[in-house]
mmCIF file of C-alpha atoms and ligand atoms in Angstrom:
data_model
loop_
_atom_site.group_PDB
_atom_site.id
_atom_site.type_symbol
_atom_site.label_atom_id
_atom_site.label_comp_id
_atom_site.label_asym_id
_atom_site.label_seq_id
_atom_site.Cartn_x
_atom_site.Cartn_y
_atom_site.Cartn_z
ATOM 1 C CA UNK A 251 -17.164 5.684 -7.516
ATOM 2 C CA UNK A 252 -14.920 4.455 -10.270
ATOM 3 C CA UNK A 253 -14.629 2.056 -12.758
ATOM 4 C CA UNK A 254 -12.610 0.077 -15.140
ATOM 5 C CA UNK A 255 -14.535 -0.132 -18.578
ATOM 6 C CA UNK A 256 -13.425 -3.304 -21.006
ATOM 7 C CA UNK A 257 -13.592 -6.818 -21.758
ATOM 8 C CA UNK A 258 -12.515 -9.218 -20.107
ATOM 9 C CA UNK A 259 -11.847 -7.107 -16.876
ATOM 10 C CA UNK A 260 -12.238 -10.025 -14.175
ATOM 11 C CA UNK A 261 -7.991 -10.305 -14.019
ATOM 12 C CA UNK A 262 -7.572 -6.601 -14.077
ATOM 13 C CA UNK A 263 -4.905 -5.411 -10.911
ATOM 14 C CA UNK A 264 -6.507 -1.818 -11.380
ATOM 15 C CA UNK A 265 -9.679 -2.297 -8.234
ATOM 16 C CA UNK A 266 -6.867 -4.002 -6.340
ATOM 17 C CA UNK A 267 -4.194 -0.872 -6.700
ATOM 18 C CA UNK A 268 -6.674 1.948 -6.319
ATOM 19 C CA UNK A 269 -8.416 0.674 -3.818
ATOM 20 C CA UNK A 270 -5.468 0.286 -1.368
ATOM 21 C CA UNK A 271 -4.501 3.640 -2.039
ATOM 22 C CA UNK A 272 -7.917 4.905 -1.277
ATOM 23 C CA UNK A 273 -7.945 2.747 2.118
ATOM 24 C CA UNK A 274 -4.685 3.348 3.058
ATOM 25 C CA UNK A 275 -5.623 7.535 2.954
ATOM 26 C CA UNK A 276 -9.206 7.386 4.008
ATOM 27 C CA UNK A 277 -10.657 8.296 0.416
ATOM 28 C CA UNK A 278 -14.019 7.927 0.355
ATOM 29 C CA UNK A 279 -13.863 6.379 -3.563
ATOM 30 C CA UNK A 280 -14.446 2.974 -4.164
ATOM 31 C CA UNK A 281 -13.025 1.341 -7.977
ATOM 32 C CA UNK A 282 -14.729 -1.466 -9.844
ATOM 33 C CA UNK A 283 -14.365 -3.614 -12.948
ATOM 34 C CA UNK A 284 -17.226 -3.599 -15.783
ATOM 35 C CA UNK A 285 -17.310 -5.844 -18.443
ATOM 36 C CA UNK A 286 -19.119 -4.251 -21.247
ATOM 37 C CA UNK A 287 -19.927 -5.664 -24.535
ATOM 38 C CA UNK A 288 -18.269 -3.178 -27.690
ATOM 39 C CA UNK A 289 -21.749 -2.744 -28.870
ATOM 40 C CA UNK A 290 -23.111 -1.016 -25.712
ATOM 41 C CA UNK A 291 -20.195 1.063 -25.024
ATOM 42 C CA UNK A 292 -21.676 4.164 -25.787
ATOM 43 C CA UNK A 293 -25.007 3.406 -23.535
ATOM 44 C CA UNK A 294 -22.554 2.149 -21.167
ATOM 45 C CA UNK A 295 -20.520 5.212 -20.738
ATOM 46 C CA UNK A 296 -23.528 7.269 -20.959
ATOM 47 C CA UNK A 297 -25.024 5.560 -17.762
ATOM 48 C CA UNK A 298 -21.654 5.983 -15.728
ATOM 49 C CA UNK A 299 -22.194 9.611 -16.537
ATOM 50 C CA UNK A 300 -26.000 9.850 -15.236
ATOM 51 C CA UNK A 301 -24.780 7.774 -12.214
ATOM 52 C CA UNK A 302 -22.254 10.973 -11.766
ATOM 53 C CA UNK A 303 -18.834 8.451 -11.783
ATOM 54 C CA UNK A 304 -15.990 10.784 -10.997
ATOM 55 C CA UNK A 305 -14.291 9.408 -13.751
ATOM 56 C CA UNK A 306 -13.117 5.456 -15.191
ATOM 57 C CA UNK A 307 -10.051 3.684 -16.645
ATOM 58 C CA UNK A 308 -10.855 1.990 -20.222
ATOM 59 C CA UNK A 309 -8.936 -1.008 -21.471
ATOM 60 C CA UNK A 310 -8.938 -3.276 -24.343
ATOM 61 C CA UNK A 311 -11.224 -3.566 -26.661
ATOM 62 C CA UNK A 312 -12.566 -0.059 -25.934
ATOM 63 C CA UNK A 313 -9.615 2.398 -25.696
ATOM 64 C CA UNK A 314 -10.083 3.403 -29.740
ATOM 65 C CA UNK A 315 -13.761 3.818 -28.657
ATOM 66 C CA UNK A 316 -14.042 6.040 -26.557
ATOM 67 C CA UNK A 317 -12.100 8.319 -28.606
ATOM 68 C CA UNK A 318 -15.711 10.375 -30.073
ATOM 69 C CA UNK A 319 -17.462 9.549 -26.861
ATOM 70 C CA UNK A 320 -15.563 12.514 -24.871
ATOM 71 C CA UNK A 321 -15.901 16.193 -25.348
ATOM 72 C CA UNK A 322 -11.949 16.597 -24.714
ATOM 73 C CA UNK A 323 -8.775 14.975 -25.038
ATOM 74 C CA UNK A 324 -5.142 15.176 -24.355
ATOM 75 C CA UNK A 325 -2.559 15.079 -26.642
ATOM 76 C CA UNK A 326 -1.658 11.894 -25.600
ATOM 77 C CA UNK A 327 -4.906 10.624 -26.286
ATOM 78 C CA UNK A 328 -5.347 12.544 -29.363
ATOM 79 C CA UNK A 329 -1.980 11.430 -30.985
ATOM 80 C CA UNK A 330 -2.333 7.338 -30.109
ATOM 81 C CA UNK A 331 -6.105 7.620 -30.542
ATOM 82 C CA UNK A 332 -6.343 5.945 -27.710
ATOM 83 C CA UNK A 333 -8.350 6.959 -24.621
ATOM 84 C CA UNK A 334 -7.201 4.890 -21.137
ATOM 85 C CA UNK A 335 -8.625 7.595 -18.288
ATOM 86 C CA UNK A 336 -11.657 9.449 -18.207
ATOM 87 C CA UNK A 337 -12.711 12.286 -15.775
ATOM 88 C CA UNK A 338 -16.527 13.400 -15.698
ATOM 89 C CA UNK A 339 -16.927 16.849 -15.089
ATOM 90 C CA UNK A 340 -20.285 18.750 -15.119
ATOM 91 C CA UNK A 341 -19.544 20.146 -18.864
ATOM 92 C CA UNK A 342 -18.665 16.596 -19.978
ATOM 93 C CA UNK A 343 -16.082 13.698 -20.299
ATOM 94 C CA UNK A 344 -12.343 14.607 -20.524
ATOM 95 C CA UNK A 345 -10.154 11.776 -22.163
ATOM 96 C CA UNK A 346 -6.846 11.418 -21.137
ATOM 97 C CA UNK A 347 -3.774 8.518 -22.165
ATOM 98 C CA UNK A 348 -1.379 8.446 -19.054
ATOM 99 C CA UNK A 349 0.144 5.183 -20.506
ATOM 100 C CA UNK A 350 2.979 6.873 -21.751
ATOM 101 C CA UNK A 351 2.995 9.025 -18.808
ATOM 102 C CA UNK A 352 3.362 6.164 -16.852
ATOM 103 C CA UNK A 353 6.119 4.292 -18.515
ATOM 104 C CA UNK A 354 8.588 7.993 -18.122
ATOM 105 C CA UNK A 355 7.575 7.623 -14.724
ATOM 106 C CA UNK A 356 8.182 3.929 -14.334
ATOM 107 C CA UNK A 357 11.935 4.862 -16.197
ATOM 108 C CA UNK A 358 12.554 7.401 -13.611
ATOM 109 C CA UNK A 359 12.373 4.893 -10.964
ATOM 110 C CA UNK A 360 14.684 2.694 -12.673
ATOM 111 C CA UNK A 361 16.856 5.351 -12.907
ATOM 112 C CA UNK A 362 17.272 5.411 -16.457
ATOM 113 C CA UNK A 363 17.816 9.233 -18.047
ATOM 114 C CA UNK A 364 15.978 9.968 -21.117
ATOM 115 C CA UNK A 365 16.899 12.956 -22.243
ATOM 116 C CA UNK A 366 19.384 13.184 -24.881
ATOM 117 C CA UNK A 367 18.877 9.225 -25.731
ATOM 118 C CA UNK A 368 18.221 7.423 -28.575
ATOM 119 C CA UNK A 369 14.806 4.954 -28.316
ATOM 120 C CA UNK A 370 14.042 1.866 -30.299
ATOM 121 C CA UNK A 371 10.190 1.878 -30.373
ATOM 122 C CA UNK A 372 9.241 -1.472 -30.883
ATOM 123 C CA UNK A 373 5.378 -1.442 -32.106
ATOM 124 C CA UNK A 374 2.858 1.629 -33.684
ATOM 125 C CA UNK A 375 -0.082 1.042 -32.147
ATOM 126 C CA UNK A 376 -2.110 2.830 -28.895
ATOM 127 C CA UNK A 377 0.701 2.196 -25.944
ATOM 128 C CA UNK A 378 3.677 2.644 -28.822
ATOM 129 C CA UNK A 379 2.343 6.290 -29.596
ATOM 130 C CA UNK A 380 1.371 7.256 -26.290
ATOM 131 C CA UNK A 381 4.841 6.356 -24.990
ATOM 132 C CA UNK A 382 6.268 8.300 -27.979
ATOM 133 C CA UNK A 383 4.762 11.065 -26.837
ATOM 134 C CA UNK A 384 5.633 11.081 -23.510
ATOM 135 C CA UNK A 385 9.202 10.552 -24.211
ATOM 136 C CA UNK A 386 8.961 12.795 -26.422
ATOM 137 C CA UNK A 387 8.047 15.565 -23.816
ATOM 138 C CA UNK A 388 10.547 14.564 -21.521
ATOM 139 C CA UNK A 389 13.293 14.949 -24.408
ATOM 140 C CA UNK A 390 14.717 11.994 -26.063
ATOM 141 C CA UNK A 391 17.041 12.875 -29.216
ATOM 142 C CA UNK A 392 16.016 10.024 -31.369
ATOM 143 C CA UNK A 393 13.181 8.038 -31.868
ATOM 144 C CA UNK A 394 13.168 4.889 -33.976
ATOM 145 C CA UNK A 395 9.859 3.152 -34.857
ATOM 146 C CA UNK A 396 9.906 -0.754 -35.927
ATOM 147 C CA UNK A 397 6.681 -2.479 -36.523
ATOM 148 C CA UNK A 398 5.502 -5.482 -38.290
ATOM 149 C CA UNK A 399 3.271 -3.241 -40.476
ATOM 150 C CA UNK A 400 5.839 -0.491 -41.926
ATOM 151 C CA UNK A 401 2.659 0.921 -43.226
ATOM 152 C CA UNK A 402 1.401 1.939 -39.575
ATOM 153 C CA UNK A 403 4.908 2.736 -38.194
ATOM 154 C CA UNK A 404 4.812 5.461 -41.248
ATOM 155 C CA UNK A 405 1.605 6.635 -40.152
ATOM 156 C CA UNK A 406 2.631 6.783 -36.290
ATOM 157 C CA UNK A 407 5.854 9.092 -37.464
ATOM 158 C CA UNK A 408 3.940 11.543 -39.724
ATOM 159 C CA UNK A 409 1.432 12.041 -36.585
ATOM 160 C CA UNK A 410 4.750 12.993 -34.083
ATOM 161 C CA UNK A 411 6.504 15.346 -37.015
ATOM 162 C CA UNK A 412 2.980 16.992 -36.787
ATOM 163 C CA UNK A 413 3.680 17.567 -33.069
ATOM 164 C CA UNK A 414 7.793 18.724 -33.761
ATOM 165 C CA UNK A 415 9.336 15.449 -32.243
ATOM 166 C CA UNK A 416 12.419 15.084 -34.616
ATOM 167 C CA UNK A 417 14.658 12.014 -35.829
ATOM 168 C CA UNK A 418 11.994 9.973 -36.698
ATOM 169 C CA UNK A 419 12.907 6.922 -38.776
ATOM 170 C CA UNK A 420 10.952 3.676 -39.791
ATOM 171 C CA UNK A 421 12.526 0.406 -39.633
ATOM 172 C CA UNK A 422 11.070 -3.202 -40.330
ATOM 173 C CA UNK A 423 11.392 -5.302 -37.071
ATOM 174 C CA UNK A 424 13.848 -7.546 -38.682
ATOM 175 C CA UNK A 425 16.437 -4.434 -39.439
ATOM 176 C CA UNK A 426 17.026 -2.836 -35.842
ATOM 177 C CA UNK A 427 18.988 0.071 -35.529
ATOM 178 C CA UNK A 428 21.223 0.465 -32.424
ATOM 179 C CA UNK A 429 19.930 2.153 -29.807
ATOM 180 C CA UNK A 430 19.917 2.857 -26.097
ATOM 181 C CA UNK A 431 16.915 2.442 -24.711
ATOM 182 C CA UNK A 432 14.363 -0.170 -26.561
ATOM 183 C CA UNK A 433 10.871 -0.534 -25.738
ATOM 184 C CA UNK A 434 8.612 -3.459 -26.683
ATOM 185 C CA UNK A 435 5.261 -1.896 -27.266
ATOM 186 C CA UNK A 436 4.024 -5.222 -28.514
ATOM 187 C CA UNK A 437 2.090 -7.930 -27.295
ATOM 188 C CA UNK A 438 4.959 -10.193 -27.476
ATOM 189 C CA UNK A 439 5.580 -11.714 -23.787
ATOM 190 C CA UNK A 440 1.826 -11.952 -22.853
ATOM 191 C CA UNK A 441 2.116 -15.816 -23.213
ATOM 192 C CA UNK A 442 4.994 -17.739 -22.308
ATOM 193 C CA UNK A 443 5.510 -19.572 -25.725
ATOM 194 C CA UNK A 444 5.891 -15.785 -27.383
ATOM 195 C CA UNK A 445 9.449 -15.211 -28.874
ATOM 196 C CA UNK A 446 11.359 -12.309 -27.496
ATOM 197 C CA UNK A 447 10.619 -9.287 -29.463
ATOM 198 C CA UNK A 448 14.311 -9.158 -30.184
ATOM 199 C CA UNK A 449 16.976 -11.180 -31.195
ATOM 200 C CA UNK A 450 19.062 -12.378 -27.901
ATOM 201 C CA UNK A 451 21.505 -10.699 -28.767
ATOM 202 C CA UNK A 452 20.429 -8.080 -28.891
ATOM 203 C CA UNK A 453 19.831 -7.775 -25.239
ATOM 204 C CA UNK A 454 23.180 -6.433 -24.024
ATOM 205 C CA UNK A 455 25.370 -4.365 -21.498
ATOM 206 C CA UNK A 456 24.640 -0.406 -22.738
ATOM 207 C CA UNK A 457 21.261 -0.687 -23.694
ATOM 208 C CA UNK A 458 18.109 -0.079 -21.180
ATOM 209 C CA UNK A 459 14.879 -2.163 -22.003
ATOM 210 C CA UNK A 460 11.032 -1.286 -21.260
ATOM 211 C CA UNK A 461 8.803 -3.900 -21.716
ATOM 212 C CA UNK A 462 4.748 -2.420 -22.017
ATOM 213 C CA UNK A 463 3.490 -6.367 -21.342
ATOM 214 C CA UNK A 464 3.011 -7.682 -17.838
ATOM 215 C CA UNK A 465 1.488 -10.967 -16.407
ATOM 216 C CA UNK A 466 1.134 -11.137 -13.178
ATOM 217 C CA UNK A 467 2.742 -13.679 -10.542
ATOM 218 C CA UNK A 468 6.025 -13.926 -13.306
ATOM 219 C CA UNK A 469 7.978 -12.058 -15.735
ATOM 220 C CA UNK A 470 7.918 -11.623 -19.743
ATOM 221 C CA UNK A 471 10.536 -13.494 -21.515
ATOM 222 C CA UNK A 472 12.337 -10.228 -21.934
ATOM 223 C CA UNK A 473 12.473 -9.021 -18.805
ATOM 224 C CA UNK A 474 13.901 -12.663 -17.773
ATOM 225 C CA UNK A 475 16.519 -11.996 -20.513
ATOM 226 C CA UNK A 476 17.573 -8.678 -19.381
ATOM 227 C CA UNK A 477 17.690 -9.667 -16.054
ATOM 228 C CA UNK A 478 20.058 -12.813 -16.508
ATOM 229 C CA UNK A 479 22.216 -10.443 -18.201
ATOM 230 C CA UNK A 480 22.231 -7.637 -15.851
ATOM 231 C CA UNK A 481 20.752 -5.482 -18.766
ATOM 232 C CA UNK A 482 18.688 -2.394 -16.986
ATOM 233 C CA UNK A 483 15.000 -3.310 -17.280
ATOM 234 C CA UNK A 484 11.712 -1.791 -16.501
ATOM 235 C CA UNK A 485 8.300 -4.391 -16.695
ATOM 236 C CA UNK A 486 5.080 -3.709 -17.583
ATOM 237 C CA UNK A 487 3.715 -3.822 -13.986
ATOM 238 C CA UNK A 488 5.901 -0.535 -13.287
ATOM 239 C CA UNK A 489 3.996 1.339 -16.286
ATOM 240 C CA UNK A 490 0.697 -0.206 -15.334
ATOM 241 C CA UNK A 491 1.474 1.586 -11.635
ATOM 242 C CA UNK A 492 2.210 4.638 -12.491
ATOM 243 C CA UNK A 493 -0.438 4.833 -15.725
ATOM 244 C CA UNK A 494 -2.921 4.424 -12.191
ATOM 245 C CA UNK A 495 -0.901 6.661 -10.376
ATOM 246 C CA UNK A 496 -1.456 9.546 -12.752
ATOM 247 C CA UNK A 497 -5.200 8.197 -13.446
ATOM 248 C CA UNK A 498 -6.016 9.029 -9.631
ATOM 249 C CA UNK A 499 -4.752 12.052 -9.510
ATOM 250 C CA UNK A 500 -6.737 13.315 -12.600
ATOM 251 C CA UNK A 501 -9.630 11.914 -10.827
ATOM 252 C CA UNK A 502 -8.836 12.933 -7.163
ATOM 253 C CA UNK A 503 -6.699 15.885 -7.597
ATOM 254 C CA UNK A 504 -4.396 14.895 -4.619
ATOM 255 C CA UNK A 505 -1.157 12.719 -4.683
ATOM 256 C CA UNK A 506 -1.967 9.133 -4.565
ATOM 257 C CA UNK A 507 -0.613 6.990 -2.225
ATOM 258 C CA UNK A 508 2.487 5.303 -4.288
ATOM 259 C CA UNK A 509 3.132 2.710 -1.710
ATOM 260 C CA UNK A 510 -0.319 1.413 -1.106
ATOM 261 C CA UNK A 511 -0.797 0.547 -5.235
ATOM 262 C CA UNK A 512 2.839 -0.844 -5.414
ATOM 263 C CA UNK A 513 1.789 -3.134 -2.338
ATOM 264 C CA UNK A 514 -1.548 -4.175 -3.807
ATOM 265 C CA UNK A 515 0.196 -5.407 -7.272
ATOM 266 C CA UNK A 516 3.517 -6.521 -5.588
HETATM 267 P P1 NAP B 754 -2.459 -2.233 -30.325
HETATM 268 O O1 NAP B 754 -2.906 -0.842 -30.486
HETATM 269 O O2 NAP B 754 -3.305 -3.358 -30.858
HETATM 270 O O3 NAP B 754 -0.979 -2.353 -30.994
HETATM 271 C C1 NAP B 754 -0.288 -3.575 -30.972
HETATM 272 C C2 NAP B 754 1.082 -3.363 -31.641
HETATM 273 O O4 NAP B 754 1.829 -4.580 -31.497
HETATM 274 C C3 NAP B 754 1.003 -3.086 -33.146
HETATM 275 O O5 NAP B 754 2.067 -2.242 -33.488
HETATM 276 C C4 NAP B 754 1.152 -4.488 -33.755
HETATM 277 O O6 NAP B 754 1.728 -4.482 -35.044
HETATM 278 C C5 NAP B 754 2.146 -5.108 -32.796
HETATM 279 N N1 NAP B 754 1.998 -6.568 -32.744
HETATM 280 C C6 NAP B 754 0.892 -7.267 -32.388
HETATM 281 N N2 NAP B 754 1.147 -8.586 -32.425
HETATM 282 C C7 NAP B 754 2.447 -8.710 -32.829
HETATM 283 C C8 NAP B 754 3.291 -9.823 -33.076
HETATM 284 N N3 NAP B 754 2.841 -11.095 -32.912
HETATM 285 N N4 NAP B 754 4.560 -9.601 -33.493
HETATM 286 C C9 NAP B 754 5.016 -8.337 -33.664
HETATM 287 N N5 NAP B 754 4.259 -7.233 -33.450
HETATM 288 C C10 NAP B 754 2.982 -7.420 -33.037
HETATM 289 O O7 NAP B 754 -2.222 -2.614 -28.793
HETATM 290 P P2 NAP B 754 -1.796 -1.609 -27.603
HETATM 291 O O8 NAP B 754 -3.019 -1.031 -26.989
HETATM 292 O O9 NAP B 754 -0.747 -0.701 -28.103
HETATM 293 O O10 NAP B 754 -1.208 -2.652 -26.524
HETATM 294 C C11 NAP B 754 0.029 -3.305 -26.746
HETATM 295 C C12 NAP B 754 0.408 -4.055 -25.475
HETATM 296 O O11 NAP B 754 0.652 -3.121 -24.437
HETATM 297 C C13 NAP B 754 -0.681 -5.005 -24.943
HETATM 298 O O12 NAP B 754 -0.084 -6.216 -24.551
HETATM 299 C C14 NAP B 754 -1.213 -4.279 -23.712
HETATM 300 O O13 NAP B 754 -1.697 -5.165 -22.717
HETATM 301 C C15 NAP B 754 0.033 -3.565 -23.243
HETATM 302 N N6 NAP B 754 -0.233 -2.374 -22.400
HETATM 303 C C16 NAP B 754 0.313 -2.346 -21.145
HETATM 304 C C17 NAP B 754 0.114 -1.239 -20.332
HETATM 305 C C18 NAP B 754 0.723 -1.210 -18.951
HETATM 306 O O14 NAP B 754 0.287 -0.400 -18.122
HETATM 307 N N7 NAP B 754 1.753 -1.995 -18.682
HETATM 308 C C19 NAP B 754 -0.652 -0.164 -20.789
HETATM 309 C C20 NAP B 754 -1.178 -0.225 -22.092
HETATM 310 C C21 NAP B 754 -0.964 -1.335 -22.890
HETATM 311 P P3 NAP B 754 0.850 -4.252 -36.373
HETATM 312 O O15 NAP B 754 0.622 -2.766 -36.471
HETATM 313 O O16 NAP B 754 1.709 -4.765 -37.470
HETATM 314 O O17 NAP B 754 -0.430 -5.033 -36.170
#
């Protein structure tokens, strides 16, 4: 069995897209949602362990959390403090972040190259660090960080020099830099009224644009934006696949079945 661990969980896609995949291959795992209260995390997660879980995805509130509830984490994890997959092992809980993971992966579908390119980071918080990572890894040149609180963009670059990622410069979201690829790591676009995390203009022919935020059934005001303009764009229901599809195979150790999840969230 697996789970996802947060609250609310009730519109999560997550039991839908793991579930195909286990269907589709015969898996004998079965995912569900649990809403737990912040104040019983800890007795929470210590009850999926004595009911031997394989492992569990964590989402909002709890992702900061779980952080000194596992015995290891990844870098990813470790850098955005931020803890979205869990694996239970005999010898304890492993904590893992494939958001970031998952957005390179969700790029590389799109086509768009990021080695060698510079990246607007829009945001400093869990997904914006875990992405930095990640594109860090698979070799962008420069990152930018602009976030309403200059304060925690600051604090988000002095953890990356710490891990050798160079060309790290803080900007207020008002001053943007140019860029090629630019990645909201906000929740701007999670309701409809929200502005777009850039100016419109912004938004133009040369640039590539990620957008963490999905909503199911429609599409962010950015991605709209970007699409009306013919502007290369990757949504947030691309990251959220392949965040799952690395989360399964940590737990699994096989190679989920791609098509299956994309079906279930399509
Ligand atoms: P977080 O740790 O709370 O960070 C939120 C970031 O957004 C902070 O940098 C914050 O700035 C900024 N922000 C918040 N409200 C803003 C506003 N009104 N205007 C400008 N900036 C604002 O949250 P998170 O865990 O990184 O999640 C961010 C988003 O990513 C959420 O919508 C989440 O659902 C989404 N997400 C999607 C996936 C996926 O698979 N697609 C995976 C993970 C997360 P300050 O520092 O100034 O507060």
């Amino acid at each position: 069995m697996l789970a996802l661990v947060g609250q609310p969980v009730g519109h999560s896609l997550s039991p839908a897209m793991h579930n195909a995949a286990f269907a589709a291959d015969g898996l004998d795992f079965v995912y569900v949602c649990l809403d737990v209260d912040p104040d019983e995390l800890p007795a929470a997660v210590r009850g999926l362990e004595a009911l031997k879980l394989r492992g569990f995805n964590v989402t909002m509130p709890h992702k900061r959390a779980m952080i000194p509830l596992v015995d290891e984490l990844d870098e990813s994890a470790r850098v955005s403090g931020a803890v979205n997959t869990v694996v239970i092992e005999d010898y304890g809980l492993r904590g893992f972040n494939t958001d970031g993971g998952g957005m390179v992966m969700a790029c590389q579908e799109a086509g768009i190259e990021l080695s060698g390119k510079s990246v607007l980071l829009l945001g400093a918080g869990g997904a914006a660090a875990a992405i930095a990572v990640a594109f860090g890894k698979a070799g962008v040149d420069e990152l930018r960080i602009a976030n309403r609180s200059v304060e925690r963009a600051a604090h988000l670059r002095d953890k990356l020099h710490g891990k050798g990622m160079k060309g790290l410069v803080v900007h207020h979201l008002d001053a943007l830099p140019d860029a090629e690829i630019v990645i909201n790591a906000t929740p701007l676009g999670m309701k409809e009224e929200d502005p777009i995390p850039v100016p419109a203009a912004y938004v133009r022919e040369g640039r590539a644009f990620c957008d963490v935020v999905y909503r199911p059934g429609t599409q962010t005001p950015l991605v709209r934006l970007a699409r009306e303009r013919d502007v290369p764009v990757v949504a947030g229901d691309r990251m959220l696949l392949y965040q799952g599809v690395l989360a399964q195979k940590l737990w699994t150790g096989r190679e989920p079945n791609v098509k299956a999840m994309d079906r279930a969230i399509s």
